[in-house]
Amino acid sequence: MERRLAAILAADVVGYARLMGADEAGTLRRLIELREQVLAPLIAEHHGRVVKLIGDGLLVEFASVVDAVTCAVAWQNGVAEREVADDKDKRLIFRIGINLGDVIVEGEDIYGDGVNVAARLEALAEPGGICISGKVYEEVKSKLPTTFEDLGKQEVKNIPEPVWVFRWTAAAAGLMPGTVAAKGVLQLPDKPSIAVLAFDNMSGDPEQEYFSDGISEDLITALSKIRWFFVIARNSTFTYKGQAIEVTQIARELGVRYVIEGSVRKAGNRVRISAQLIDATTGRHVWAERYDRDLADIFELQDEMTQTIVGAVEPELGAAERARAARKPPETLDAWETYQRGLWHLWSFTRDHNTDAQRVLRRAQELDPGFATAYAFESYSHYLDVMLGYAEAPRESLAAALASAKKALALDDKDAVAYFALGRVYMMLGEHDASVAELETALGLNPSFAQAHHGLGFALVLSGRLEEAVGALDNAIRLSPRDPVLWGTMCFRSVACTLLHQCDAAAEWARRAVHEPRAAGGGYWSYATLASALGNLGQTTKAREAVDEALRRKPDLSLTYLKTTLPTKQPGGLEPYFDGLRKAGLED
């Protein structure tokens, strides 16, 4: 069995069956002419070998990866320029996939996973575009001026391991105006772009159409209030209602990266609402959820579902954007992507990452001096320096946090994150009423902002308004059950229970906080909270173990330090919490 390493290019014509159905003889003639006059010369010029023709497709082998990619880009440019003069419905447009891998040679043919992956990459490519594997990208990234977008790891059919995929599109490459590829793809905005499609009414009852439409319209309105989203208007997204069109095509036509679609099914007095967030550039489902509710007050239900879905979508979309930014080389990042990388550092909750977050967020501000939210999260990073015990000079850190928050508000007085940041700083300064007011303003601008609910609950605990605090903290958990700061929400949910003398519940919330994936980044907090809850339950041995772990993470931890870090509105407002820590063995 002969084997060799090769660069394999797989290509086929988009919508070939449709084209043949409309004009079989004309399509076949034009395809043959295109192969002979454009593709064959390009393949020969770049030292490729046509392995076989498969109907509308070609499989081409290259000894050089650079030759394969250069040929593919020239191929797409040449076809686009040739076809632009033809009727739109008759144009021949190719998808191309390229892989570098080991192949089995049998006569003139080649087989194996190296070939199969190239075919799967071709299927992922956009019309007029190219997808390459990570192996190919590593070989060409420093040798060609061509720019590829990192799509991350993708699951592909019949290939056991995910494949790292990079994409080239004509629009992103800046093809001259007038070519078919450049005309067919809108440039993506410089912030997350999203289209909410009309939810399907699955009830079989036309009378319920208004309810499914209402959910979609409310989602569009609510998402539009989030300043860092670019949201397509209802009048555009609803034109697709009732049409069986691929989400990826809708996204290309609207110029968005993400699409929300869903359905509503009513049976008796029950309603089931399903929703999913899709990264339309890859077809990957970022998030999906199903909600079952009683249909009592229809408008109240619409409000609840809108708030719940938006609260879930925002952090999931943010996580997807941070992951995308983290994969790109720093020198290629624009202001938005730099900001997302800053948040990636911020939500790691370690001293070094927090320092990096401040540096990267300041870089985002340099790239876009009007970027209010970048200033707001820089403010929050200084707050975390104090809250997590990193600050050498807490007062100076809080002064820097206050200055950044006020700068964010000066730039954009409708930015919910700016009010959130200011509210957190006021809480640490002991200005509890001002803190609550700023956080409530943030929620007025964005009712689904889970971290503002978290901050409000925290401030209300320190203000002694415990029942209200429980409601705010529960809202934060319900709206964002996978939030990066969920461990902190659970910690203060435990503290609220301690102050309400609900000792068993306090211990349960603290245990949940300790087991949150990001709790380790929060340093001593979750273990100190657990130690207090167990101390109040009389479980002294386990409480001591939790205190020892908290001290391992912060050796200078003391009751005096905690009292300074957590100023309460009323003297002794956290005494039951501190009493539990004393019982666990923490000293003044």
XYZ file of C-alpha atoms in Angstrom:
588
model
C 0.000 0.000 0.000
C 1.582 3.280 -1.128
C 1.122 6.365 1.041
C 2.242 9.963 0.725
C 1.657 13.359 2.284
C -0.360 15.675 0.065
C -2.396 18.881 0.017
C -5.878 17.961 -1.178
C -8.321 20.462 -2.677
C -12.001 19.462 -2.934
C -14.431 21.697 -4.803
C -17.970 21.574 -6.080
C -20.609 23.838 -7.596
C -23.215 25.390 -5.299
C -26.798 24.466 -6.244
C -25.741 22.281 -9.167
C -28.929 20.192 -9.172
C -31.040 23.374 -9.390
C -28.920 24.723 -12.213
C -29.159 21.450 -14.146
C -32.913 21.312 -13.589
C -33.323 24.787 -15.020
C -30.969 24.357 -18.012
C -29.183 21.029 -18.231
C -27.389 21.517 -21.556
C -26.432 25.138 -20.888
C -25.131 24.431 -17.372
C -23.039 21.474 -18.508
C -21.591 23.456 -21.408
C -20.668 26.400 -19.183
C -19.112 24.114 -16.563
C -16.923 22.382 -19.171
C -15.848 25.757 -20.582
C -15.031 27.001 -17.076
C -12.929 23.912 -16.338
C -11.018 24.193 -19.610
C -10.548 27.966 -19.786
C -10.123 28.963 -16.112
C -9.589 26.016 -13.772
C -7.260 23.760 -15.795
C -4.743 26.574 -16.502
C -4.773 27.636 -12.835
C -4.261 24.078 -11.586
C -1.389 23.554 -14.019
C 0.183 26.912 -13.123
C 0.208 25.910 -9.430
C 1.555 22.396 -10.107
C -1.636 20.572 -9.174
C -2.975 17.267 -10.492
C -6.671 16.640 -11.101
C -7.305 13.300 -9.406
C -10.867 12.984 -10.629
C -13.979 14.831 -11.726
C -17.095 13.980 -9.718
C -20.101 15.394 -11.548
C -19.957 19.059 -10.586
C -16.906 18.598 -8.361
C -13.148 18.213 -8.613
C -10.538 16.562 -6.418
C -7.063 18.042 -6.936
C -3.749 16.989 -5.386
C -0.817 19.361 -4.729
C 2.671 18.604 -3.456
C 2.822 22.122 -1.948
C 0.277 23.536 0.535
C 1.160 27.078 -0.511
C 0.421 26.181 -4.139
C -2.927 24.643 -3.149
C -4.105 27.727 -1.222
C -2.798 30.201 -3.825
C -4.585 28.241 -6.536
C -7.842 28.159 -4.536
C -7.891 31.941 -4.031
C -7.101 32.544 -7.708
C -9.797 29.975 -8.591
C -12.501 31.827 -6.633
C -11.419 35.222 -7.928
C -11.280 34.003 -11.523
C -14.657 32.274 -11.422
C -16.301 35.308 -9.753
C -14.960 37.691 -12.396
C -16.016 35.408 -15.246
C -19.514 34.730 -13.932
C -20.487 38.248 -12.868
C -21.847 39.097 -16.304
C -24.240 36.141 -16.322
C -27.780 36.084 -15.041
C -27.753 35.761 -11.244
C -29.724 32.499 -11.278
C -27.332 30.865 -13.773
C -23.976 31.726 -12.188
C -21.553 28.942 -11.331
C -20.209 29.428 -7.801
C -17.813 27.016 -6.074
C -17.125 25.974 -2.517
C -13.555 24.799 -1.795
C -11.999 22.824 1.060
C -8.261 22.171 1.517
C -6.568 19.711 3.849
C -3.013 18.495 4.404
C -2.853 14.822 5.225
C -1.631 11.322 4.586
C -3.311 9.683 1.595
C -3.449 6.144 0.240
C -2.454 5.921 -3.431
C -4.094 3.416 -5.755
C -3.192 3.991 -9.380
C -4.240 7.539 -10.249
C -6.691 7.743 -7.340
C -6.155 8.707 -3.685
C -8.140 7.764 -0.557
C -8.141 8.138 3.209
C -8.992 10.632 5.944
C -6.785 13.254 4.314
C -9.211 13.264 1.360
C -12.344 12.907 3.498
C -11.486 15.928 5.647
C -10.977 18.082 2.535
C -14.468 17.089 1.355
C -15.963 17.963 4.761
C -14.194 21.333 4.745
C -15.611 22.059 1.306
C -19.129 21.501 2.695
C -18.432 24.055 5.477
C -17.293 26.765 3.059
C -19.566 29.587 2.001
C -20.509 29.966 -1.678
C -17.500 31.596 -3.280
C -15.399 30.810 -0.199
C -12.646 28.490 1.028
C -12.229 26.506 4.266
C -8.844 25.092 5.234
C -7.748 22.827 8.081
C -5.529 23.956 10.939
C -2.648 21.945 9.448
C -2.903 23.923 6.217
C -3.162 27.237 8.087
C 0.013 26.548 10.077
C 1.897 25.999 6.834
C 0.673 29.103 4.975
C -0.023 31.738 7.666
C 3.429 33.337 7.421
C 3.971 32.661 3.722
C 0.910 34.221 2.080
C -0.797 37.632 2.409
C -4.174 35.869 2.419
C -6.283 36.450 5.562
C -8.257 33.609 7.116
C -10.838 33.777 9.918
C -10.457 31.260 12.746
C -13.689 29.252 13.162
C -12.307 27.039 15.923
C -12.801 23.301 16.192
C -15.672 21.868 14.166
C -17.309 18.452 14.351
C -17.458 16.953 10.857
C -19.285 13.884 9.634
C -17.482 10.525 9.869
C -14.276 12.107 11.243
C -13.721 11.017 14.873
C -11.785 14.086 16.064
C -12.914 17.727 15.641
C -11.097 19.623 12.888
C -9.709 23.127 13.440
C -11.106 25.234 10.592
C -10.087 28.564 9.044
C -12.198 30.397 6.460
C -11.550 32.734 3.549
C -14.408 34.680 1.953
C -14.378 36.979 -1.027
C -15.991 39.816 0.935
C -13.489 39.609 3.779
C -10.633 39.486 1.273
C -11.899 42.694 -0.333
C -12.643 41.461 -3.834
C -13.365 44.297 -6.213
C -17.001 45.514 -6.172
C -19.095 43.890 -8.839
C -17.905 40.318 -8.410
C -20.617 37.870 -7.507
C -19.036 36.873 -4.198
C -18.584 40.444 -3.020
C -22.165 41.297 -3.950
C -23.635 38.284 -2.181
C -22.098 38.824 1.272
C -22.569 41.817 3.567
C -19.636 42.825 5.740
C -20.170 41.869 9.388
C -20.437 44.830 11.801
C -17.629 45.434 14.289
C -19.797 44.204 17.191
C -21.956 41.087 17.654
C -24.650 41.117 15.002
C -27.846 39.184 15.550
C -31.135 38.526 13.776
C -34.217 37.223 15.595
C -36.417 35.255 13.208
C -40.172 35.058 13.682
C -40.854 32.163 16.067
C -42.827 29.326 14.477
C -46.382 28.817 15.694
C -46.534 25.041 16.158
C -49.976 25.018 17.768
C -51.956 24.528 14.570
C -54.112 27.441 15.692
C -53.822 30.655 13.628
C -55.173 32.574 16.619
C -51.906 31.863 18.444
C -49.851 33.540 15.741
C -49.917 36.844 17.617
C -48.314 35.210 20.647
C -45.367 33.684 18.735
C -44.878 36.966 16.835
C -45.036 38.870 20.114
C -42.237 36.774 21.629
C -40.012 37.504 18.609
C -40.804 41.228 18.584
C -40.148 41.564 22.309
C -36.827 39.772 21.923
C -35.771 42.183 19.167
C -36.712 45.160 21.349
C -34.949 43.777 24.428
C -31.774 42.827 22.571
C -31.669 46.263 20.946
C -31.320 47.788 24.417
C -28.012 45.989 24.893
C -25.548 48.546 23.600
C -22.959 46.088 22.341
C -25.387 44.256 20.037
C -26.154 45.100 16.412
C -29.752 43.873 16.012
C -31.604 43.577 12.702
C -35.014 45.266 12.686
C -38.279 43.302 12.719
C -39.292 44.471 9.251
C -36.286 42.674 7.769
C -36.284 39.442 9.787
C -40.045 38.877 9.457
C -39.758 38.800 5.643
C -38.408 35.240 6.061
C -41.467 34.119 7.996
C -42.885 30.845 6.708
C -40.011 30.274 4.260
C -37.793 27.186 4.361
C -34.433 28.943 4.037
C -31.135 27.885 5.594
C -30.096 30.004 8.572
C -26.642 30.490 7.022
C -28.218 32.027 3.915
C -30.405 34.373 5.978
C -27.345 35.469 7.950
C -25.405 36.218 4.756
C -28.273 38.230 3.305
C -28.744 40.225 6.520
C -25.034 40.558 7.296
C -25.109 38.995 10.781
C -23.034 36.422 12.632
C -25.743 35.099 14.984
C -29.365 34.074 14.511
C -32.044 33.299 17.101
C -34.852 31.045 15.988
C -37.529 29.242 17.947
C -41.033 27.883 18.162
C -44.137 28.158 20.319
C -46.480 25.242 20.959
C -49.698 25.642 22.963
C -51.792 22.797 24.349
C -54.682 23.637 26.625
C -53.450 25.971 29.318
C -49.786 25.051 28.815
C -47.271 26.574 26.446
C -43.849 25.293 25.375
C -41.316 27.776 23.997
C -38.100 26.563 22.390
C -35.272 28.883 21.392
C -31.776 28.456 20.010
C -28.837 30.729 19.270
C -26.840 29.771 16.181
C -23.452 30.989 14.985
C -24.497 31.219 11.353
C -20.922 31.489 10.087
C -20.359 27.866 11.140
C -23.894 26.524 11.664
C -22.905 25.654 15.256
C -25.544 25.842 18.003
C -24.184 28.153 20.699
C -27.138 27.728 23.051
C -30.570 26.092 23.096
C -33.281 25.840 25.729
C -36.894 24.812 26.160
C -39.357 26.443 28.549
C -42.682 25.011 29.734
C -45.099 27.438 31.373
C -48.744 27.809 32.424
C -50.632 30.236 30.222
C -52.352 32.462 32.772
C -51.603 36.102 31.880
C -50.343 36.053 28.296
C -48.591 39.427 28.490
C -46.916 38.565 31.772
C -45.718 35.319 30.200
C -44.336 37.188 27.171
C -42.425 39.518 29.479
C -41.044 36.629 31.521
C -39.948 34.671 28.473
C -38.327 37.700 26.855
C -36.334 38.514 29.974
C -35.361 34.878 30.508
C -34.230 34.243 26.924
C -32.308 37.523 26.633
C -30.684 36.872 30.010
C -29.512 33.473 28.772
C -28.464 34.594 25.291
C -26.338 37.598 26.310
C -23.704 35.715 28.367
C -23.631 32.783 25.927
C -23.039 35.129 23.015
C -20.430 36.992 25.034
C -18.646 33.717 25.790
C -18.648 32.815 22.086
C -17.182 36.217 21.186
C -14.498 35.934 23.889
C -13.493 32.483 22.660
C -13.286 33.795 19.088
C -11.121 36.745 20.157
C -8.862 34.560 22.314
C -7.977 32.418 19.280
C -6.795 35.356 17.158
C -3.285 36.861 17.221
C -3.311 40.069 19.352
C -1.948 42.237 16.536
C -4.984 41.401 14.353
C -7.633 42.412 16.915
C -9.852 45.471 16.465
C -11.330 47.416 19.417
C -14.271 45.056 19.896
C -12.147 41.911 19.758
C -9.550 43.467 22.058
C -12.335 44.279 24.528
C -13.542 40.675 24.380
C -10.032 39.420 25.068
C -9.960 41.764 28.062
C -13.154 40.176 29.373
C -11.646 36.730 28.836
C -8.871 37.739 31.243
C -11.318 39.430 33.610
C -13.548 36.376 34.040
C -10.547 34.191 34.891
C -10.541 35.828 38.368
C -6.823 35.613 39.119
C -4.385 38.365 40.071
C -2.319 38.066 36.877
C -5.348 37.796 34.598
C -6.936 40.833 36.268
C -3.781 42.854 35.608
C -3.824 41.658 31.987
C -7.516 42.582 31.741
C -6.729 46.196 32.690
C -3.926 46.380 30.147
C -6.017 44.901 27.322
C -9.102 47.002 28.108
C -6.954 50.138 27.992
C -5.726 48.979 24.593
C -9.370 48.718 23.450
C -9.882 52.308 24.626
C -6.868 53.425 22.574
C -8.289 51.726 19.497
C -11.706 53.334 20.117
C -11.609 56.315 22.522
C -15.425 56.396 22.604
C -15.782 52.776 23.766
C -17.741 53.389 27.004
C -18.149 49.731 27.969
C -14.379 49.168 27.855
C -13.988 51.906 30.479
C -16.839 50.403 32.524
C -15.228 46.971 32.684
C -11.843 48.515 33.466
C -13.615 50.070 36.451
C -14.944 46.650 37.424
C -11.435 45.159 37.187
C -10.176 47.711 39.746
C -13.154 46.811 41.948
C -12.131 43.132 41.686
C -8.597 44.044 42.764
C -10.101 45.169 46.058
C -12.846 42.570 46.358
C -10.515 39.624 45.713
C -7.688 40.982 47.847
C -5.198 41.766 45.086
C -4.850 45.511 45.665
C -1.749 46.778 47.471
C -3.518 50.142 47.989
C -7.302 49.516 48.029
C -8.230 53.206 48.223
C -6.188 53.979 45.130
C -7.775 51.054 43.282
C -11.252 52.280 44.193
C -10.334 55.799 43.048
C -9.229 54.366 39.693
C -12.458 52.337 39.509
C -14.555 55.436 40.217
C -12.725 57.483 37.563
C -13.170 54.799 34.887
C -16.879 54.347 35.682
C -17.504 58.094 35.471
C -15.576 58.254 32.183
C -17.818 55.484 30.796
C -20.947 57.427 31.797
C -19.602 60.631 30.283
C -19.143 58.778 27.000
C -22.530 57.019 27.049
C -25.180 57.739 29.658
C -27.327 54.885 28.308
C -24.709 52.177 28.914
C -26.046 49.747 31.532
C -22.542 48.427 32.256
C -21.362 51.923 33.230
C -24.089 52.231 35.888
C -23.331 48.675 37.016
C -19.639 49.532 37.463
C -20.435 52.744 39.334
C -22.836 50.869 41.616
C -20.155 48.325 42.540
C -17.665 51.068 43.414
C -20.195 52.952 45.562
C -20.919 49.731 47.467
C -17.223 49.267 48.297
C -17.044 52.914 49.392
C -19.919 52.296 51.825
C -22.375 54.494 49.889
C -25.121 51.873 49.900
C -28.101 53.968 48.790
C -26.126 55.374 45.852
C -24.982 51.869 44.960
C -28.540 50.512 44.905
C -29.741 53.491 42.829
C -27.029 53.041 40.155
C -27.636 49.295 39.897
C -31.383 49.840 39.574
C -30.673 52.320 36.770
C -28.580 49.657 35.031
C -31.499 47.235 35.251
C -33.887 49.877 33.962
C -31.736 50.090 30.837
C -31.267 46.322 30.556
C -33.643 44.248 32.736
C -31.905 41.033 31.645
C -28.437 42.109 32.829
C -27.728 39.227 35.223
C -24.567 40.740 36.697
C -26.473 43.896 37.616
C -29.005 41.715 39.470
C -26.017 40.063 41.190
C -24.547 43.456 42.141
C -27.908 44.716 43.379
C -28.363 41.613 45.538
C -24.867 42.105 46.997
C -25.552 45.779 47.807
C -28.927 44.920 49.354
C -27.309 42.298 51.612
C -24.869 44.910 52.914
C -27.799 47.331 53.299
C -29.727 44.846 55.471
C -32.586 44.526 52.939
C -32.383 40.748 52.954
C -35.677 39.652 51.376
C -35.103 42.025 48.449
C -31.520 40.776 48.203
C -32.676 37.166 47.894
C -35.003 38.134 45.036
C -32.238 39.977 43.160
C -29.720 37.153 43.596
C -32.271 34.550 42.491
C -32.986 36.677 39.398
C -29.272 36.676 38.561
C -29.099 32.884 38.799
C -32.294 32.357 36.800
C -31.252 34.762 34.037
C -27.686 33.481 33.641
C -27.265 29.961 35.039
C -23.778 29.655 33.504
C -22.544 33.159 34.287
C -18.795 33.593 34.977
C -19.588 35.289 38.297
C -22.172 32.672 39.360
C -19.912 31.472 42.177
C -20.078 34.982 43.678
C -23.856 35.118 43.372
C -24.094 31.794 45.198
C -21.708 33.000 47.905
C -23.898 35.976 48.713
C -27.029 33.880 48.407
C -25.439 31.824 51.212
C -24.606 34.962 53.233
C -28.207 36.177 52.873
C -29.433 32.835 54.243
C -26.980 33.098 57.149
C -28.313 36.543 58.052
C -31.864 35.171 57.822
C -30.804 32.309 60.172
C -31.453 29.704 57.468
C -28.305 27.726 58.290
C -28.958 24.580 56.237
C -29.770 26.615 53.126
C -26.655 28.753 53.712
C -24.472 25.639 53.743
C -26.088 24.261 50.596
C -25.550 27.503 48.634
C -21.935 27.670 49.843
C -21.276 24.081 48.737
C -22.688 24.914 45.310
C -20.429 27.985 45.113
C -17.324 25.928 45.943
C -18.113 23.498 43.126
C -18.650 26.184 40.470
C -15.965 25.882 37.732
C -14.721 29.468 38.167
C -14.859 29.478 41.987
C -11.145 28.676 42.170
C -10.459 32.005 40.489
C -12.441 33.741 43.221
C -9.724 32.838 45.678
C -10.757 32.554 49.293
C -14.363 33.734 48.967
C -16.307 30.518 48.429
C -14.335 28.640 51.101
C -14.748 31.444 53.650
C -18.489 31.427 52.954
C -18.628 27.644 53.389
C -16.613 27.859 56.620
C -19.075 30.387 58.072
C -22.122 28.301 57.114
C -20.632 25.085 58.551
C -19.468 26.913 61.694
C -23.016 28.099 62.330
C -24.241 24.519 61.861
C -21.788 23.304 64.509
C -19.817 21.193 61.989
C -16.547 22.427 63.465
C -14.127 19.971 61.831
C -15.411 20.584 58.301
C -15.647 24.317 58.998
C -11.990 24.334 60.069
C -11.016 22.509 56.870
C -12.802 25.167 54.818
C -11.056 27.982 56.745
C -7.690 26.304 56.194
C -8.364 26.215 52.443
C -9.398 29.894 52.498
C -6.170 30.750 54.377
C -4.123 28.722 51.903
C -5.515 30.937 49.153
C -5.143 34.161 51.157
C -2.712 33.738 54.072
C -3.485 37.179 55.562
C -7.246 36.569 55.690
C -8.801 37.767 58.950
C -12.097 38.975 60.343
C -10.694 42.507 60.440
C -9.860 42.331 56.737
C -13.367 41.081 55.865
C -15.049 43.798 57.921
C -12.992 46.413 56.067
C -13.735 44.862 52.663
C -17.491 44.497 53.296
C -18.807 47.779 54.706
C -22.397 47.455 55.946
C -25.006 50.192 56.201
C -25.783 49.296 59.805
C -23.041 48.469 62.355
C -22.813 44.722 62.869
C -24.870 44.016 59.778
C -22.826 40.907 58.951
C -22.267 39.670 62.520
C -23.921 36.224 62.040
C -21.601 35.641 59.056
C -18.530 36.664 61.049
C -19.689 34.618 64.038
C -19.735 31.489 61.876
C -16.154 32.222 60.798
C -15.083 32.635 64.424
C -16.563 29.228 65.208
C -14.605 27.851 62.255
C -11.393 29.222 63.753
C -10.740 32.425 61.788
C -9.038 35.027 63.944
C -9.346 38.792 64.130
